[in-house]
mmCIF file of C-alpha atoms and ligand atoms in Angstrom:
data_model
loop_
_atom_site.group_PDB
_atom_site.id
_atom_site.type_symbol
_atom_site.label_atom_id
_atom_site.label_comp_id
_atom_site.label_asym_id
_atom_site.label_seq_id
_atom_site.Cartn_x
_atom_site.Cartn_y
_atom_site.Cartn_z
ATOM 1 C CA UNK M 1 20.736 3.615 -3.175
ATOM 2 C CA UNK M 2 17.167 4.621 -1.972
ATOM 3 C CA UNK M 3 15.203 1.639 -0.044
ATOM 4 C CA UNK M 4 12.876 1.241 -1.974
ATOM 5 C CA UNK M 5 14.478 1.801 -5.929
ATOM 6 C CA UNK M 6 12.925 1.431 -9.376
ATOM 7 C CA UNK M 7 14.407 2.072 -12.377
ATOM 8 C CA UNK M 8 12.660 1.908 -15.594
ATOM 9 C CA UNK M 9 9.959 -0.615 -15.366
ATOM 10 C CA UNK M 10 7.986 -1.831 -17.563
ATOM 11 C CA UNK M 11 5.241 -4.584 -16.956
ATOM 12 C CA UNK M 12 2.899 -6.250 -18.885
ATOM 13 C CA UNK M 13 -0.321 -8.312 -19.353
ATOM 14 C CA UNK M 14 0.118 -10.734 -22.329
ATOM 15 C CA UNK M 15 0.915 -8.192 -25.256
ATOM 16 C CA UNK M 16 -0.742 -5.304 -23.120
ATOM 17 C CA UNK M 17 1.974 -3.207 -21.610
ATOM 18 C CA UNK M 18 0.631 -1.318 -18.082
ATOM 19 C CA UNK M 19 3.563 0.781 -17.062
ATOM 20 C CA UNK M 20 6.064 2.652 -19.089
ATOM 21 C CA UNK M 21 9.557 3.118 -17.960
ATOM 22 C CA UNK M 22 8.181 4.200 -14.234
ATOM 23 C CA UNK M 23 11.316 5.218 -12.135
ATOM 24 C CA UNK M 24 10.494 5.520 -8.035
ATOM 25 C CA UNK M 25 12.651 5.934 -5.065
ATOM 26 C CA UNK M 26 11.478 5.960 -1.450
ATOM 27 C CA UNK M 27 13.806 6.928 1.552
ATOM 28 C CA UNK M 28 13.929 4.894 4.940
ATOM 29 C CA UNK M 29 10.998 6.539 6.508
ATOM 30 C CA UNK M 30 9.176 8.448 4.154
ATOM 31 C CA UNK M 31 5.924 8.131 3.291
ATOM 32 C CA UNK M 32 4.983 8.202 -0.443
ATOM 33 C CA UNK M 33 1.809 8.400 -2.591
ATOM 34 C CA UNK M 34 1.382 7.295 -6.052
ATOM 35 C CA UNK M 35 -1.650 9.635 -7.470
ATOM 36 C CA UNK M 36 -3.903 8.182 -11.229
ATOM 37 C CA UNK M 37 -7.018 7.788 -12.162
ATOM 38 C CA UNK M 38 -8.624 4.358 -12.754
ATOM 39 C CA UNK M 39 -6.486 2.328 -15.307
ATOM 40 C CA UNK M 40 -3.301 4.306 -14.522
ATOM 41 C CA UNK M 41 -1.739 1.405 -13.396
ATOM 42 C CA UNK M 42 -1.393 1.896 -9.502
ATOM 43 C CA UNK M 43 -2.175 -1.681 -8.827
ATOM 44 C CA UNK M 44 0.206 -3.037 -11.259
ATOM 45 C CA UNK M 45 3.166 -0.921 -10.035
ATOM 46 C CA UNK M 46 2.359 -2.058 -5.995
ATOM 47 C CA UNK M 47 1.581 -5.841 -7.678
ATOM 48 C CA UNK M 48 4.675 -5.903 -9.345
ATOM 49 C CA UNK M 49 6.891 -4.806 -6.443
ATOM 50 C CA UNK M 50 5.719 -8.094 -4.542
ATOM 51 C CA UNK M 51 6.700 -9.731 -8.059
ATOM 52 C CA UNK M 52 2.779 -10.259 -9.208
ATOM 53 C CA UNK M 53 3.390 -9.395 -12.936
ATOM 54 C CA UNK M 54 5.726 -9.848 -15.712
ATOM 55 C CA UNK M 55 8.002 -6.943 -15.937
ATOM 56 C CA UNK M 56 11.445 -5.695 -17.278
ATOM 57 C CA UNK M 57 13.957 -2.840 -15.311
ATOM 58 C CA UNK M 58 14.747 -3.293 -11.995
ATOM 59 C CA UNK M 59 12.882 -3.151 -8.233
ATOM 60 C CA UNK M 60 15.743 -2.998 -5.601
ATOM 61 C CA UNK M 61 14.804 -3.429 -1.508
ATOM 62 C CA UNK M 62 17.583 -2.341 0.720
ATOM 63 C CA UNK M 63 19.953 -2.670 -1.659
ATOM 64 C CA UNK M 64 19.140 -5.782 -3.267
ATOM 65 C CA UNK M 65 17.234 -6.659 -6.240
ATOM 66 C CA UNK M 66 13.971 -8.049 -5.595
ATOM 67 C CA UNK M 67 13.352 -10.664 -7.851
ATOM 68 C CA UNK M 68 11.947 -13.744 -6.166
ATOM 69 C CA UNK M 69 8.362 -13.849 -6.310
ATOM 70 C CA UNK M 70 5.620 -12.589 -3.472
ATOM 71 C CA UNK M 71 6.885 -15.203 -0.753
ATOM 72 C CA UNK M 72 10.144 -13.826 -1.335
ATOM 73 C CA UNK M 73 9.074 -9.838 -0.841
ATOM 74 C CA UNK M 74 7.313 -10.848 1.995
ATOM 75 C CA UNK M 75 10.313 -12.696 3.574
ATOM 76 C CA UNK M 76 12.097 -9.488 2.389
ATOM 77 C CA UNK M 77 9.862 -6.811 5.019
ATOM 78 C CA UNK M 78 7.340 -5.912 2.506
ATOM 79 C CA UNK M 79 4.101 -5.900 3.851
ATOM 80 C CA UNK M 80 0.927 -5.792 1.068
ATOM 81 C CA UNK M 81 -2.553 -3.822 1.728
ATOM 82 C CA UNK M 82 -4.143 -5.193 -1.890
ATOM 83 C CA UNK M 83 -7.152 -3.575 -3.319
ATOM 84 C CA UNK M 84 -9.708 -5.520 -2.787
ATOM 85 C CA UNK M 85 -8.028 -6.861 0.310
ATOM 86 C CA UNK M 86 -8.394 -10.804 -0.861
ATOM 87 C CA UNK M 87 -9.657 -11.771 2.928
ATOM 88 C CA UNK M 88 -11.174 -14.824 3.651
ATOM 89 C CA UNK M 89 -14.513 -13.922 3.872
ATOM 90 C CA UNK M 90 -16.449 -16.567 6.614
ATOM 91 C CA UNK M 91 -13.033 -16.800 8.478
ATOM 92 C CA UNK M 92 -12.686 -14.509 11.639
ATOM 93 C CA UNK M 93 -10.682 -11.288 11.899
ATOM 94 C CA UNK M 94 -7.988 -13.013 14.292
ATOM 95 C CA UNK M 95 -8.057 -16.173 11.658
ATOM 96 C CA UNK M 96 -7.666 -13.871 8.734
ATOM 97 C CA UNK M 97 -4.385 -11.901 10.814
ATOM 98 C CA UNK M 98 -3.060 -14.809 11.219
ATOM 99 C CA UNK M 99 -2.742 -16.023 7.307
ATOM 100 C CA UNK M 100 -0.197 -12.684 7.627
ATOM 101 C CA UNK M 101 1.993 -14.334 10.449
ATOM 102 C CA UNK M 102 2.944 -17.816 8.704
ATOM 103 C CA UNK M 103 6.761 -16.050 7.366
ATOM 104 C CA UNK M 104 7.422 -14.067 11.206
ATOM 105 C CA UNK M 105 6.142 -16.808 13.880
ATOM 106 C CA UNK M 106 8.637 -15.553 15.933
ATOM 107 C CA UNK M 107 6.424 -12.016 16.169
ATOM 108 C CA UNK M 108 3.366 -13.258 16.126
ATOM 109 C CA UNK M 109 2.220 -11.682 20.458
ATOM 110 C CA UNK M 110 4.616 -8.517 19.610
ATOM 111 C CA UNK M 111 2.794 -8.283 16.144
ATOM 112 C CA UNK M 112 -0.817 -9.257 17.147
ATOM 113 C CA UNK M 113 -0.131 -6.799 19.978
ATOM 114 C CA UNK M 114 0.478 -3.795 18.152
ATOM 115 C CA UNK M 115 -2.328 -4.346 15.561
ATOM 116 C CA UNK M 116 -4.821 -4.311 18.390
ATOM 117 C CA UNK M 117 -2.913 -1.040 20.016
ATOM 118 C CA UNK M 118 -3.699 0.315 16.201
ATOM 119 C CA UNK M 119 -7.658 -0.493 15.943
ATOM 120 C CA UNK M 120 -8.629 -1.524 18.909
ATOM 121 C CA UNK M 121 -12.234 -2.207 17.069
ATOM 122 C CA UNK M 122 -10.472 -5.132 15.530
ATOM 123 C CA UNK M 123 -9.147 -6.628 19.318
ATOM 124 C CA UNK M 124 -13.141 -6.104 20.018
ATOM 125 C CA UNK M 125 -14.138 -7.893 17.016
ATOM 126 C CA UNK M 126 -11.982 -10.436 16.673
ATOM 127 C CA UNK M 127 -14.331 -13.566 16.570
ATOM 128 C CA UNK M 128 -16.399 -11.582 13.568
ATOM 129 C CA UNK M 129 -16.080 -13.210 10.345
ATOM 130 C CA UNK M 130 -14.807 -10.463 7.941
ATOM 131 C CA UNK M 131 -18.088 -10.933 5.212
ATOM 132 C CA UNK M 132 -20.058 -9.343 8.022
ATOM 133 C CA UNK M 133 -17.347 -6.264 8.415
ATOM 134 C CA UNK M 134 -18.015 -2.760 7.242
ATOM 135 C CA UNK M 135 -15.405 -1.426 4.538
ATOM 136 C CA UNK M 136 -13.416 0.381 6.566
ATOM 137 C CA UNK M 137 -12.953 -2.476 9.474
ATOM 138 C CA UNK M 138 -11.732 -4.810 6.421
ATOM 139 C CA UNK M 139 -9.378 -2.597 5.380
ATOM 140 C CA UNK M 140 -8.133 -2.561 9.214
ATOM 141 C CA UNK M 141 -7.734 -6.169 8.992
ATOM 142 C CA UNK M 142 -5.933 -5.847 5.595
ATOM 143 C CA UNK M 143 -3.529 -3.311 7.440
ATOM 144 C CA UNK M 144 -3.219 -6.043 9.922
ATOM 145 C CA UNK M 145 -2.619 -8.852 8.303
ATOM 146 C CA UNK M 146 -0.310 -6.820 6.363
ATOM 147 C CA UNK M 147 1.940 -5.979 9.739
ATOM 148 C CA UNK M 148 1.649 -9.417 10.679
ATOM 149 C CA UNK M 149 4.432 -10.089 8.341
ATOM 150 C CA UNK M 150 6.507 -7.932 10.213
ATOM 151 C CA UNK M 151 7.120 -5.710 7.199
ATOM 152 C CA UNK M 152 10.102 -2.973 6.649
ATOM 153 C CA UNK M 153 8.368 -1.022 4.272
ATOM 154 C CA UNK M 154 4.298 -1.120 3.594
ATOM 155 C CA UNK M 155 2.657 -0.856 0.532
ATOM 156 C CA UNK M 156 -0.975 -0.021 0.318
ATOM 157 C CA UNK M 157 -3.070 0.162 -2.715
ATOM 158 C CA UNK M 158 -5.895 2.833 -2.161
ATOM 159 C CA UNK M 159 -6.512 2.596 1.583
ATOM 160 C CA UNK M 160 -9.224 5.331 1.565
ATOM 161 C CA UNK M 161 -11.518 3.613 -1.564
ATOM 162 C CA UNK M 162 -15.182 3.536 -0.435
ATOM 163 C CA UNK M 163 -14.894 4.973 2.885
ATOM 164 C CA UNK M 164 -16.238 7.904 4.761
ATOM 165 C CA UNK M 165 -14.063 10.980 5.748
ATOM 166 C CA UNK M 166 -14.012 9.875 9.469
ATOM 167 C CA UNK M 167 -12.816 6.871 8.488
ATOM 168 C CA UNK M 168 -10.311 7.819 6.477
ATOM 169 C CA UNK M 169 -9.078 10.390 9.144
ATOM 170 C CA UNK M 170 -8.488 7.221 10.770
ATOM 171 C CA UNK M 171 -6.777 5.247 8.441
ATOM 172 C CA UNK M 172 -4.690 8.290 7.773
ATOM 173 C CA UNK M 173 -3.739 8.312 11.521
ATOM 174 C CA UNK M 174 -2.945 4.972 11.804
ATOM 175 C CA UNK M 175 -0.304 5.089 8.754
ATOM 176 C CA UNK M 176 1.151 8.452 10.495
ATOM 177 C CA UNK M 177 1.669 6.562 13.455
ATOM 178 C CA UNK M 178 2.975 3.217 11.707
ATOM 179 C CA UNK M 179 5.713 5.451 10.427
ATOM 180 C CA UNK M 180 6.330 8.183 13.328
ATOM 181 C CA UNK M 181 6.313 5.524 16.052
ATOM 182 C CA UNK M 182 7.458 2.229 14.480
ATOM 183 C CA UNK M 183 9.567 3.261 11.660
ATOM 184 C CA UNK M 184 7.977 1.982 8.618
ATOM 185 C CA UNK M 185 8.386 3.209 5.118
ATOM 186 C CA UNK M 186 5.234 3.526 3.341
ATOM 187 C CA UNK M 187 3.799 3.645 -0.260
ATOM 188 C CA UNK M 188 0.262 4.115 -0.998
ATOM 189 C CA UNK M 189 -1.658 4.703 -4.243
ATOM 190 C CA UNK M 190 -4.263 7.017 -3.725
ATOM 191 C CA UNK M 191 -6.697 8.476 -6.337
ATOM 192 C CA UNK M 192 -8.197 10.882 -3.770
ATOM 193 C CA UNK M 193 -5.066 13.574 -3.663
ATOM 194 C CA UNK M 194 -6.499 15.521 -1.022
ATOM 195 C CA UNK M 195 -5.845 12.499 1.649
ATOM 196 C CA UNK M 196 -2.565 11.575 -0.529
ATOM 197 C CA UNK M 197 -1.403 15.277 0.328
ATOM 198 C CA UNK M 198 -2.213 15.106 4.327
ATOM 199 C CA UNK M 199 -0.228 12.517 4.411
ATOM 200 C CA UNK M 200 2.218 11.705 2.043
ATOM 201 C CA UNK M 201 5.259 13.574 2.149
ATOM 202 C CA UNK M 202 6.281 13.190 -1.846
ATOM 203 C CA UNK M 203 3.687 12.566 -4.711
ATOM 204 C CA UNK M 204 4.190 10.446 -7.949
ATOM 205 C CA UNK M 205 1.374 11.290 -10.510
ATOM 206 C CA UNK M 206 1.004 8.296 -12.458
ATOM 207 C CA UNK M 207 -1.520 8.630 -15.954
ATOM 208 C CA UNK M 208 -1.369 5.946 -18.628
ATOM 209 C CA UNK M 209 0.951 3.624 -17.185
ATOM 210 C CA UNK M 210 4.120 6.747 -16.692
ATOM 211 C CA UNK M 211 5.081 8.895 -14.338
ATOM 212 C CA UNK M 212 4.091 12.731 -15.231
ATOM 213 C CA UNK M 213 5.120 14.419 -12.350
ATOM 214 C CA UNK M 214 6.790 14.228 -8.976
ATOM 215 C CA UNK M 215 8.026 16.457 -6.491
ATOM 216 C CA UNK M 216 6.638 17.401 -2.969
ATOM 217 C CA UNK M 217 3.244 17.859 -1.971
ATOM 218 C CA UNK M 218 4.196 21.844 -1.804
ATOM 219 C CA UNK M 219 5.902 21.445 -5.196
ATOM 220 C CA UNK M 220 2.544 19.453 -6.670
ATOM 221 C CA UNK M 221 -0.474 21.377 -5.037
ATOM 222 C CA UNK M 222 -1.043 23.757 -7.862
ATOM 223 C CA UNK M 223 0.757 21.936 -10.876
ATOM 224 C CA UNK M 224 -1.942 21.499 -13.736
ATOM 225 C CA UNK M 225 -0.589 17.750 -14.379
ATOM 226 C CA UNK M 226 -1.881 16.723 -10.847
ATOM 227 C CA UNK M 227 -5.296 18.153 -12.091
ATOM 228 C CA UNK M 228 -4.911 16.538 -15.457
ATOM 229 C CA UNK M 229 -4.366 13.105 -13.845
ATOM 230 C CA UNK M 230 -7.703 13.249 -12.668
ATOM 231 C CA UNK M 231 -9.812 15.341 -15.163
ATOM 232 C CA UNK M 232 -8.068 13.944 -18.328
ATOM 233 C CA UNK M 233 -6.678 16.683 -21.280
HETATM 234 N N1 LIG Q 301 -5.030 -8.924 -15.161
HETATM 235 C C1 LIG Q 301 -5.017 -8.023 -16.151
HETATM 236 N N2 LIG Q 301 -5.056 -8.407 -17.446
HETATM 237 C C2 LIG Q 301 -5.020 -7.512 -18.455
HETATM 238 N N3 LIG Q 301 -4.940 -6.183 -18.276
HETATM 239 C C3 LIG Q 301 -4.899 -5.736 -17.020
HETATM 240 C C4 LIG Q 301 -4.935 -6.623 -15.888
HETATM 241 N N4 LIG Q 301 -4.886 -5.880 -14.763
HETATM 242 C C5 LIG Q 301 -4.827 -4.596 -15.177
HETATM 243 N N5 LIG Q 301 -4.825 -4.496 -16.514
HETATM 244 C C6 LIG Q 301 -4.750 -3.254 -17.315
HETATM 245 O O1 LIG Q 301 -3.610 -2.525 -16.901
HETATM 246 C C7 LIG Q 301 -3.902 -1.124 -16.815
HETATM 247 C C8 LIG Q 301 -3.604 -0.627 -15.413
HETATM 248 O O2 LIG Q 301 -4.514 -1.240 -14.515
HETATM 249 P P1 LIG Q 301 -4.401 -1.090 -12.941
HETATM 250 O O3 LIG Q 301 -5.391 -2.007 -12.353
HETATM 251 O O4 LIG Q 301 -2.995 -1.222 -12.546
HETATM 252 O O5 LIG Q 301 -4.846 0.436 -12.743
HETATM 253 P P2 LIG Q 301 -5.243 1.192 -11.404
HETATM 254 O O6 LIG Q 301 -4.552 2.511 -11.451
HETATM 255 O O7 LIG Q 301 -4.972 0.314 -10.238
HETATM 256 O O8 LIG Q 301 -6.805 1.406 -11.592
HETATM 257 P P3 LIG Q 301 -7.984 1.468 -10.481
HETATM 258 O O9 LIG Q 301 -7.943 2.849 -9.911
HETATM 259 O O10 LIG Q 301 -9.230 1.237 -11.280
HETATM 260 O O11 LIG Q 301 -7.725 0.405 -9.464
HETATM 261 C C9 LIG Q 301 -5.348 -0.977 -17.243
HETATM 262 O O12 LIG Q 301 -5.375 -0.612 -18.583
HETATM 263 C C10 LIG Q 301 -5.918 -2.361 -17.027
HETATM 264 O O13 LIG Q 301 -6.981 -2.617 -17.922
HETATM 265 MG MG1 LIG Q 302 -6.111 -0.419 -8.786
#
């Protein structure tokens, strides 16, 4: 079984159903985008792996169903990079890494450590409360406090929304190296599928809540549905 394994998942909001029988695998070390437009349920799918909705089918982790809430995917090795990042605003970048650490107090030097290796603007900054932060600094502190948990696999939701291309060169870099150097298995959403393709290594196109195509970025560059995802029928 893959490390990451869903099989025909469903979720819903009340009566509102946001994904559709969405099927996803990700291998021990890969790195994997999910590609939609707004509304094509990228947050729900990454919310409902951490066990944020009300769903039906099955989310496996290493081999064992995941079914126990976000402490429990947490406590798992899943680290979360939300959308809006849901930082504490007038607490400080170290405070705000540390609401990560609270499940892996064991890791907390080895973890702070290599956060700071990873943006060292954040080791600079650390006394800044976060409201003051540009966009792409908070989402280095989401990253953060993300690997704070000491997570297995990462899941980020949209890690390039709002920010420039130099930043996002960054960002991008700092994934590569999350995987290359410390092994960790990572989903993104993306809705910009040029940065998706630098980095991710296999694409899910997600429109309306299902899964219209997959394949590898070589196998996706030129397929019409990739287009259609983002420029509608
Ligand atoms: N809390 C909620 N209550 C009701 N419906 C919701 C809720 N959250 C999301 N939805 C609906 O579920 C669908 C998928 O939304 P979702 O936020 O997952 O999409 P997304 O791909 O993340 O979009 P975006 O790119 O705008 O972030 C949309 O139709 C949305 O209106
Ligand atoms: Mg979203």
């Amino acid at each position: 079984m893959a490390f990451l394994s869903i099989e025909n998942l469903n979720a819903f909001y009340g009566k509102a159903q946001a994904l559709h029988d969405v099927s996803l695998s990700c291998e021990k070390g890969e790195i994997i985008a999910v590609i939609g437009a707004n509304g094509a349920g990228k947050s729900t799918l990454l919310d409902s792996i951490m066990g944020l909705t009300k769903t039906t089918g099955t989310i496996s982790f290493d081999g064992t169903p995941l079914n126990g809430g976000p402490a429990a995917a947490v406590e798992r090795g899943i680290g979360y990079g939300p959308e809006r990042f849901n930082l504490f605003p007038y607490m400080s970048v170290y405070d705000n890494l540390m609401v990560g650490a609270f499940t892996a107090r064991n890791d907390i030097e080895k973890n702070l450590a290599a956060v700071f290796r990873l943006f060292p603007r954040l080791e600079e900054r650390q006394a800044q409360e976060t409201s003051t932060q540009s966009g792409g600094e908070r989402q280095m502190v989401s990253l953060g406090r993300a690997l704070m948990t000491s997570p297995r696999l990462l899941i980020v939701d949209e890690p390039t929304i709002g920010l420039a291309p130099k930043v996002c060169t960054e960002i991008a870099a700092a994934l590569r190296r999350l995987r290359d150097d410390m092994g960790l298995t990572i989903l993104i959403t993306e809705q910009n599928a040029n940065f998706a393709m630098t980095l991710a290594e296999r694409l899910y196109v997600l429109e309306a809540g299902a899964v219209r195509a997959t394949g590898t970025v070589d196998e996706l560059r030129d397929d019409p549905r990739l287009l259609e995802a983002y420029f509608g029928h």
